[in-house]
């Protein structure tokens, strides 16, 4: 398997759903199935926070959600936990600035997808050097999904990265909804990533479809 191309990565980043067992009262698999039916293009298993599963329980949930994604042809990304990603042959990993060094992770995962969080031009450049396939940039807006989130940066951080010549696929994260997705795409993001906009929605399928439509409409400008 070769490295994902930049073009395919940008397509996959259109509607990037992220969740774990702590993001919904409902079983994660039920929410994920609805999100996949609604058209999410990429999924990240992020098992964090108060009450997060560990060890065998975490791996069992990961495998269950991975099977669902495989049935829909949607790549399955694991947040933080590189060893879990390798153990279950996930399609990729996402690491933040305080996780394992991106260069080391690239060495461990070979051609799998590598996503890196970046908050500024310096971190973005370092992630590109380390072999990232995409950057997660944000929080763009205030978020309720990440306990230790940094200050919301607004869409301008995306413009600053593009003006600095950062051409790598970028997904915006943090407080994104169907109502503000167009703004972040116009500011330079290739797609949007969400937790609560889908996981906390009364109808996750409709929420995913609305996000997909907002991103599609914004791209055709
Ligand atoms: C902290 C994070 C920042 N960005 C992303 C992603 F959207 F995947 F790029 N995932 C995370 N877990
Ligand atoms: Mg992390």
PDB file of C-alpha atoms and ligand atoms in Angstrom:
ATOM      1  CA  UNK A   1       0.000   0.000   0.000  1.00  0.00           C
ATOM      2  CA  UNK A   2       1.455   3.416  -0.941  1.00  0.00           C
ATOM      3  CA  UNK A   3       1.028   6.731   0.920  1.00  0.00           C
ATOM      4  CA  UNK A   4      -2.360   8.340   0.344  1.00  0.00           C
ATOM      5  CA  UNK A   5      -2.203  11.085  -2.294  1.00  0.00           C
ATOM      6  CA  UNK A   6      -2.820  14.705  -1.343  1.00  0.00           C
ATOM      7  CA  UNK A   7      -5.881  14.772  -3.608  1.00  0.00           C
ATOM      8  CA  UNK A   8      -7.449  11.686  -2.024  1.00  0.00           C
ATOM      9  CA  UNK A   9      -6.579  12.993   1.464  1.00  0.00           C
ATOM     10  CA  UNK A  10      -8.409  16.270   0.724  1.00  0.00           C
ATOM     11  CA  UNK A  11     -11.465  14.298  -0.432  1.00  0.00           C
ATOM     12  CA  UNK A  12     -11.422  12.141   2.707  1.00  0.00           C
ATOM     13  CA  UNK A  13     -11.195  15.218   4.947  1.00  0.00           C
ATOM     14  CA  UNK A  14     -14.543  16.622   3.690  1.00  0.00           C
ATOM     15  CA  UNK A  15     -16.596  15.429   6.709  1.00  0.00           C
ATOM     16  CA  UNK A  16     -14.294  13.882   9.325  1.00  0.00           C
ATOM     17  CA  UNK A  17     -16.307  12.451  12.235  1.00  0.00           C
ATOM     18  CA  UNK A  18     -14.494  11.899  15.540  1.00  0.00           C
ATOM     19  CA  UNK A  19     -15.926  10.077  18.547  1.00  0.00           C
ATOM     20  CA  UNK A  20     -15.443   7.642  21.422  1.00  0.00           C
ATOM     21  CA  UNK A  21     -17.691   6.038  24.037  1.00  0.00           C
ATOM     22  CA  UNK A  22     -17.810   9.281  26.079  1.00  0.00           C
ATOM     23  CA  UNK A  23     -19.300  11.470  23.330  1.00  0.00           C
ATOM     24  CA  UNK A  24     -22.843  10.095  23.371  1.00  0.00           C
ATOM     25  CA  UNK A  25     -25.323   8.470  25.737  1.00  0.00           C
ATOM     26  CA  UNK A  26     -26.062   6.062  22.881  1.00  0.00           C
ATOM     27  CA  UNK A  27     -23.840   3.121  21.901  1.00  0.00           C
ATOM     28  CA  UNK A  28     -21.005   4.489  19.745  1.00  0.00           C
ATOM     29  CA  UNK A  29     -21.674   1.916  17.022  1.00  0.00           C
ATOM     30  CA  UNK A  30     -25.277   3.125  16.646  1.00  0.00           C
ATOM     31  CA  UNK A  31     -24.178   6.756  16.281  1.00  0.00           C
ATOM     32  CA  UNK A  32     -21.347   5.850  13.897  1.00  0.00           C
ATOM     33  CA  UNK A  33     -23.683   3.800  11.680  1.00  0.00           C
ATOM     34  CA  UNK A  34     -26.031   6.774  11.359  1.00  0.00           C
ATOM     35  CA  UNK A  35     -23.090   9.085  10.643  1.00  0.00           C
ATOM     36  CA  UNK A  36     -21.803   6.726   7.934  1.00  0.00           C
ATOM     37  CA  UNK A  37     -25.306   6.533   6.420  1.00  0.00           C
ATOM     38  CA  UNK A  38     -25.327  10.345   6.442  1.00  0.00           C
ATOM     39  CA  UNK A  39     -22.119  10.462   4.413  1.00  0.00           C
ATOM     40  CA  UNK A  40     -19.125  11.074   6.690  1.00  0.00           C
ATOM     41  CA  UNK A  41     -15.946  10.556   4.661  1.00  0.00           C
ATOM     42  CA  UNK A  42     -13.409   9.737   7.422  1.00  0.00           C
ATOM     43  CA  UNK A  43     -13.652   8.496  11.026  1.00  0.00           C
ATOM     44  CA  UNK A  44     -11.393   8.890  14.046  1.00  0.00           C
ATOM     45  CA  UNK A  45     -11.719   6.721  17.148  1.00  0.00           C
ATOM     46  CA  UNK A  46     -10.898   9.094  20.045  1.00  0.00           C
ATOM     47  CA  UNK A  47     -11.335   7.389  23.423  1.00  0.00           C
ATOM     48  CA  UNK A  48     -10.495  10.110  25.979  1.00  0.00           C
ATOM     49  CA  UNK A  49     -11.828  11.918  28.994  1.00  0.00           C
ATOM     50  CA  UNK A  50     -13.619  10.938  32.183  1.00  0.00           C
ATOM     51  CA  UNK A  51     -14.720   7.287  32.005  1.00  0.00           C
ATOM     52  CA  UNK A  52     -12.830   6.486  28.795  1.00  0.00           C
ATOM     53  CA  UNK A  53     -12.385   2.758  28.100  1.00  0.00           C
ATOM     54  CA  UNK A  54      -8.950   1.207  28.542  1.00  0.00           C
ATOM     55  CA  UNK A  55      -7.120  -1.952  27.500  1.00  0.00           C
ATOM     56  CA  UNK A  56      -9.228  -4.839  26.178  1.00  0.00           C
ATOM     57  CA  UNK A  57     -12.524  -2.902  26.389  1.00  0.00           C
ATOM     58  CA  UNK A  58     -11.009  -0.044  24.370  1.00  0.00           C
ATOM     59  CA  UNK A  59      -9.609  -2.449  21.766  1.00  0.00           C
ATOM     60  CA  UNK A  60     -12.941  -4.312  21.491  1.00  0.00           C
ATOM     61  CA  UNK A  61     -14.813  -1.056  20.810  1.00  0.00           C
ATOM     62  CA  UNK A  62     -12.140   0.014  18.326  1.00  0.00           C
ATOM     63  CA  UNK A  63     -12.518  -3.260  16.410  1.00  0.00           C
ATOM     64  CA  UNK A  64     -16.318  -2.963  16.416  1.00  0.00           C
ATOM     65  CA  UNK A  65     -16.193   0.583  14.970  1.00  0.00           C
ATOM     66  CA  UNK A  66     -13.416  -0.413  12.558  1.00  0.00           C
ATOM     67  CA  UNK A  67     -15.632  -3.195  11.154  1.00  0.00           C
ATOM     68  CA  UNK A  68     -18.431  -0.671  10.573  1.00  0.00           C
ATOM     69  CA  UNK A  69     -16.119   1.747   8.758  1.00  0.00           C
ATOM     70  CA  UNK A  70     -14.726  -1.088   6.621  1.00  0.00           C
ATOM     71  CA  UNK A  71     -18.266  -2.035   5.534  1.00  0.00           C
ATOM     72  CA  UNK A  72     -18.737   1.549   4.302  1.00  0.00           C
ATOM     73  CA  UNK A  73     -15.280   1.901   2.738  1.00  0.00           C
ATOM     74  CA  UNK A  74     -14.409   4.751   5.151  1.00  0.00           C
ATOM     75  CA  UNK A  75     -10.841   4.840   6.548  1.00  0.00           C
ATOM     76  CA  UNK A  76     -10.514   4.255  10.303  1.00  0.00           C
ATOM     77  CA  UNK A  77      -8.074   6.518  12.196  1.00  0.00           C
ATOM     78  CA  UNK A  78      -6.991   6.040  15.836  1.00  0.00           C
ATOM     79  CA  UNK A  79      -6.296   9.084  18.017  1.00  0.00           C
ATOM     80  CA  UNK A  80      -3.092   9.159  20.117  1.00  0.00           C
ATOM     81  CA  UNK A  81      -2.730   5.375  20.626  1.00  0.00           C
ATOM     82  CA  UNK A  82      -0.180   4.286  17.993  1.00  0.00           C
ATOM     83  CA  UNK A  83       0.202   0.799  19.504  1.00  0.00           C
ATOM     84  CA  UNK A  84      -3.565   0.192  19.261  1.00  0.00           C
ATOM     85  CA  UNK A  85      -3.563   1.448  15.673  1.00  0.00           C
ATOM     86  CA  UNK A  86      -0.829  -1.059  14.782  1.00  0.00           C
ATOM     87  CA  UNK A  87      -2.460  -3.909  16.753  1.00  0.00           C
ATOM     88  CA  UNK A  88      -5.737  -3.642  14.836  1.00  0.00           C
ATOM     89  CA  UNK A  89      -4.181  -2.570  11.493  1.00  0.00           C
ATOM     90  CA  UNK A  90      -6.022   0.750  11.465  1.00  0.00           C
ATOM     91  CA  UNK A  91      -5.792   2.945   8.374  1.00  0.00           C
ATOM     92  CA  UNK A  92      -3.957   5.674  10.283  1.00  0.00           C
ATOM     93  CA  UNK A  93      -3.271   7.630  13.446  1.00  0.00           C
ATOM     94  CA  UNK A  94      -3.728  11.192  14.635  1.00  0.00           C
ATOM     95  CA  UNK A  95      -1.256  12.709  17.112  1.00  0.00           C
ATOM     96  CA  UNK A  96      -1.177  16.058  18.874  1.00  0.00           C
ATOM     97  CA  UNK A  97       1.791  18.217  19.836  1.00  0.00           C
ATOM     98  CA  UNK A  98       1.941  16.518  23.253  1.00  0.00           C
ATOM     99  CA  UNK A  99       1.741  12.961  21.892  1.00  0.00           C
ATOM    100  CA  UNK A 100       4.512  10.803  20.455  1.00  0.00           C
ATOM    101  CA  UNK A 101       6.814  12.719  18.045  1.00  0.00           C
ATOM    102  CA  UNK A 102       5.319  12.670  14.537  1.00  0.00           C
ATOM    103  CA  UNK A 103       8.621  11.595  12.905  1.00  0.00           C
ATOM    104  CA  UNK A 104       8.805   8.555  15.213  1.00  0.00           C
ATOM    105  CA  UNK A 105       5.169   7.736  14.522  1.00  0.00           C
ATOM    106  CA  UNK A 106       5.783   7.891  10.756  1.00  0.00           C
ATOM    107  CA  UNK A 107       8.648   5.400  11.172  1.00  0.00           C
ATOM    108  CA  UNK A 108       6.367   3.039  13.126  1.00  0.00           C
ATOM    109  CA  UNK A 109       3.299   3.181  10.864  1.00  0.00           C
ATOM    110  CA  UNK A 110       4.925   3.043   7.420  1.00  0.00           C
ATOM    111  CA  UNK A 111       2.486   4.244   4.728  1.00  0.00           C
ATOM    112  CA  UNK A 112      -0.582   4.486   6.966  1.00  0.00           C
ATOM    113  CA  UNK A 113      -2.330   7.877   7.205  1.00  0.00           C
ATOM    114  CA  UNK A 114      -0.651  10.269   9.662  1.00  0.00           C
ATOM    115  CA  UNK A 115      -2.544  13.301  10.961  1.00  0.00           C
ATOM    116  CA  UNK A 116      -0.932  15.915  13.192  1.00  0.00           C
ATOM    117  CA  UNK A 117      -2.523  18.739  15.207  1.00  0.00           C
ATOM    118  CA  UNK A 118      -1.061  22.179  14.476  1.00  0.00           C
ATOM    119  CA  UNK A 119      -1.908  25.581  15.975  1.00  0.00           C
ATOM    120  CA  UNK A 120       0.469  27.849  14.047  1.00  0.00           C
ATOM    121  CA  UNK A 121       2.850  28.072  11.067  1.00  0.00           C
ATOM    122  CA  UNK A 122       5.828  26.734  13.027  1.00  0.00           C
ATOM    123  CA  UNK A 123       3.986  23.592  14.186  1.00  0.00           C
ATOM    124  CA  UNK A 124       2.523  23.141  10.699  1.00  0.00           C
ATOM    125  CA  UNK A 125       5.946  23.306   9.013  1.00  0.00           C
ATOM    126  CA  UNK A 126       7.383  20.811  11.514  1.00  0.00           C
ATOM    127  CA  UNK A 127       4.491  18.405  10.924  1.00  0.00           C
ATOM    128  CA  UNK A 128       4.967  18.576   7.137  1.00  0.00           C
ATOM    129  CA  UNK A 129       8.692  17.867   7.650  1.00  0.00           C
ATOM    130  CA  UNK A 130       7.823  14.902   9.879  1.00  0.00           C
ATOM    131  CA  UNK A 131       5.765  13.312   7.097  1.00  0.00           C
ATOM    132  CA  UNK A 132       2.186  14.191   8.013  1.00  0.00           C
ATOM    133  CA  UNK A 133      -0.543  13.494   5.431  1.00  0.00           C
ATOM    134  CA  UNK A 134      -2.899  16.120   6.912  1.00  0.00           C
ATOM    135  CA  UNK A 135      -3.065  18.741   9.645  1.00  0.00           C
ATOM    136  CA  UNK A 136      -5.845  19.223  12.187  1.00  0.00           C
ATOM    137  CA  UNK A 137      -6.057  22.961  12.828  1.00  0.00           C
ATOM    138  CA  UNK A 138      -8.031  24.575  15.620  1.00  0.00           C
ATOM    139  CA  UNK A 139      -9.972  24.991  17.770  1.00  0.00           C
ATOM    140  CA  UNK A 140     -11.500  27.404  15.265  1.00  0.00           C
ATOM    141  CA  UNK A 141     -14.507  28.095  17.501  1.00  0.00           C
ATOM    142  CA  UNK A 142     -15.109  27.369  21.196  1.00  0.00           C
ATOM    143  CA  UNK A 143     -15.522  23.648  21.770  1.00  0.00           C
ATOM    144  CA  UNK A 144     -17.249  21.621  24.454  1.00  0.00           C
ATOM    145  CA  UNK A 145     -15.738  18.336  23.276  1.00  0.00           C
ATOM    146  CA  UNK A 146     -12.123  18.732  24.403  1.00  0.00           C
ATOM    147  CA  UNK A 147     -11.450  19.347  28.084  1.00  0.00           C
ATOM    148  CA  UNK A 148      -8.009  20.938  27.634  1.00  0.00           C
ATOM    149  CA  UNK A 149      -8.733  22.813  24.403  1.00  0.00           C
ATOM    150  CA  UNK A 150      -6.685  25.929  23.644  1.00  0.00           C
ATOM    151  CA  UNK A 151      -8.238  29.368  23.016  1.00  0.00           C
ATOM    152  CA  UNK A 152     -10.465  29.468  19.902  1.00  0.00           C
ATOM    153  CA  UNK A 153      -8.405  30.939  17.039  1.00  0.00           C
ATOM    154  CA  UNK A 154     -11.095  31.817  14.504  1.00  0.00           C
ATOM    155  CA  UNK A 155     -10.895  31.032  10.765  1.00  0.00           C
ATOM    156  CA  UNK A 156      -7.966  33.442  10.270  1.00  0.00           C
ATOM    157  CA  UNK A 157      -5.473  30.837  11.493  1.00  0.00           C
ATOM    158  CA  UNK A 158      -6.348  28.874   8.326  1.00  0.00           C
ATOM    159  CA  UNK A 159      -5.684  31.916   6.119  1.00  0.00           C
ATOM    160  CA  UNK A 160      -2.347  32.518   7.894  1.00  0.00           C
ATOM    161  CA  UNK A 161      -1.219  28.931   7.209  1.00  0.00           C
ATOM    162  CA  UNK A 162      -2.161  29.112   3.517  1.00  0.00           C
ATOM    163  CA  UNK A 163      -0.525  32.558   3.149  1.00  0.00           C
ATOM    164  CA  UNK A 164       2.632  31.072   4.699  1.00  0.00           C
ATOM    165  CA  UNK A 165       2.644  28.481   1.900  1.00  0.00           C
ATOM    166  CA  UNK A 166       1.364  25.494   3.887  1.00  0.00           C
ATOM    167  CA  UNK A 167      -0.199  23.479   1.041  1.00  0.00           C
ATOM    168  CA  UNK A 168      -0.775  20.137   2.856  1.00  0.00           C
ATOM    169  CA  UNK A 169      -4.415  18.944   3.307  1.00  0.00           C
ATOM    170  CA  UNK A 170      -5.961  20.691   6.313  1.00  0.00           C
ATOM    171  CA  UNK A 171      -9.068  19.837   8.318  1.00  0.00           C
ATOM    172  CA  UNK A 172     -10.561  22.481  10.611  1.00  0.00           C
ATOM    173  CA  UNK A 173     -11.669  21.431  14.087  1.00  0.00           C
ATOM    174  CA  UNK A 174     -13.388  23.022  17.055  1.00  0.00           C
ATOM    175  CA  UNK A 175     -17.026  24.060  17.381  1.00  0.00           C
ATOM    176  CA  UNK A 176     -17.785  23.425  13.722  1.00  0.00           C
ATOM    177  CA  UNK A 177     -21.384  23.076  12.537  1.00  0.00           C
ATOM    178  CA  UNK A 178     -23.234  23.053   9.227  1.00  0.00           C
ATOM    179  CA  UNK A 179     -23.786  26.771   9.869  1.00  0.00           C
ATOM    180  CA  UNK A 180     -20.100  27.755   9.966  1.00  0.00           C
ATOM    181  CA  UNK A 181     -18.568  25.061   7.729  1.00  0.00           C
ATOM    182  CA  UNK A 182     -18.674  27.306   4.637  1.00  0.00           C
ATOM    183  CA  UNK A 183     -16.632  29.969   6.455  1.00  0.00           C
ATOM    184  CA  UNK A 184     -13.820  27.579   7.377  1.00  0.00           C
ATOM    185  CA  UNK A 185     -13.683  26.074   3.869  1.00  0.00           C
ATOM    186  CA  UNK A 186     -13.464  29.567   2.373  1.00  0.00           C
ATOM    187  CA  UNK A 187     -10.679  30.380   4.864  1.00  0.00           C
ATOM    188  CA  UNK A 188      -8.604  27.516   3.448  1.00  0.00           C
ATOM    189  CA  UNK A 189      -9.639  24.237   5.094  1.00  0.00           C
ATOM    190  CA  UNK A 190     -10.173  21.221   2.827  1.00  0.00           C
ATOM    191  CA  UNK A 191     -12.764  19.774   5.200  1.00  0.00           C
ATOM    192  CA  UNK A 192     -14.303  19.910   8.647  1.00  0.00           C
ATOM    193  CA  UNK A 193     -13.974  17.584  11.621  1.00  0.00           C
ATOM    194  CA  UNK A 194     -16.669  17.342  14.265  1.00  0.00           C
ATOM    195  CA  UNK A 195     -17.577  15.501  17.427  1.00  0.00           C
ATOM    196  CA  UNK A 196     -20.704  16.986  19.014  1.00  0.00           C
ATOM    197  CA  UNK A 197     -22.258  18.350  15.790  1.00  0.00           C
ATOM    198  CA  UNK A 198     -22.949  14.702  14.913  1.00  0.00           C
ATOM    199  CA  UNK A 199     -22.559  12.710  18.166  1.00  0.00           C
ATOM    200  CA  UNK A 200     -24.878  15.001  20.136  1.00  0.00           C
ATOM    201  CA  UNK A 201     -27.357  15.546  17.318  1.00  0.00           C
ATOM    202  CA  UNK A 202     -30.890  14.152  17.783  1.00  0.00           C
ATOM    203  CA  UNK A 203     -30.491  12.731  14.265  1.00  0.00           C
ATOM    204  CA  UNK A 204     -26.795  12.033  13.520  1.00  0.00           C
ATOM    205  CA  UNK A 205     -27.576  10.887   9.958  1.00  0.00           C
ATOM    206  CA  UNK A 206     -29.264  14.195   9.090  1.00  0.00           C
ATOM    207  CA  UNK A 207     -26.490  16.144  10.854  1.00  0.00           C
ATOM    208  CA  UNK A 208     -23.809  14.348   8.824  1.00  0.00           C
ATOM    209  CA  UNK A 209     -25.736  14.929   5.595  1.00  0.00           C
ATOM    210  CA  UNK A 210     -26.128  18.644   6.369  1.00  0.00           C
ATOM    211  CA  UNK A 211     -22.374  18.976   6.987  1.00  0.00           C
ATOM    212  CA  UNK A 212     -21.590  17.119   3.749  1.00  0.00           C
ATOM    213  CA  UNK A 213     -23.913  19.431   1.811  1.00  0.00           C
ATOM    214  CA  UNK A 214     -22.432  22.575   3.423  1.00  0.00           C
ATOM    215  CA  UNK A 215     -18.881  21.477   2.538  1.00  0.00           C
ATOM    216  CA  UNK A 216     -19.868  20.480  -1.001  1.00  0.00           C
ATOM    217  CA  UNK A 217     -21.554  23.841  -1.584  1.00  0.00           C
ATOM    218  CA  UNK A 218     -18.573  25.760  -0.162  1.00  0.00           C
ATOM    219  CA  UNK A 219     -16.102  23.911  -2.364  1.00  0.00           C
ATOM    220  CA  UNK A 220     -17.894  24.861  -5.581  1.00  0.00           C
ATOM    221  CA  UNK A 221     -16.938  28.508  -5.318  1.00  0.00           C
TER     222      UNK A 221
HETATM  223  C1  LIG B   1      -7.008  17.069  18.750  1.00  0.00           C
HETATM  224  C2  LIG B   1      -7.322  16.812  17.468  1.00  0.00           C
HETATM  225  C3  LIG B   1      -7.156  17.810  16.444  1.00  0.00           C
HETATM  226  N1  LIG B   1      -7.483  17.522  15.154  1.00  0.00           N
HETATM  227  C4  LIG B   1      -7.952  16.305  14.849  1.00  0.00           C
HETATM  228  C5  LIG B   1      -8.306  16.051  13.401  1.00  0.00           C
HETATM  229  F1  LIG B   1      -9.469  16.632  13.123  1.00  0.00           F
HETATM  230  F2  LIG B   1      -8.398  14.747  13.171  1.00  0.00           F
HETATM  231  F3  LIG B   1      -7.367  16.576  12.599  1.00  0.00           F
HETATM  232  N2  LIG B   1      -8.135  15.327  15.731  1.00  0.00           N
HETATM  233  C6  LIG B   1      -7.839  15.508  17.043  1.00  0.00           C
HETATM  234  N3  LIG B   1      -8.016  14.572  17.892  1.00  0.00           N
HETATM  235 MG1  LIG B   2      -3.603  13.694  21.383  1.00  0.00          MG
END
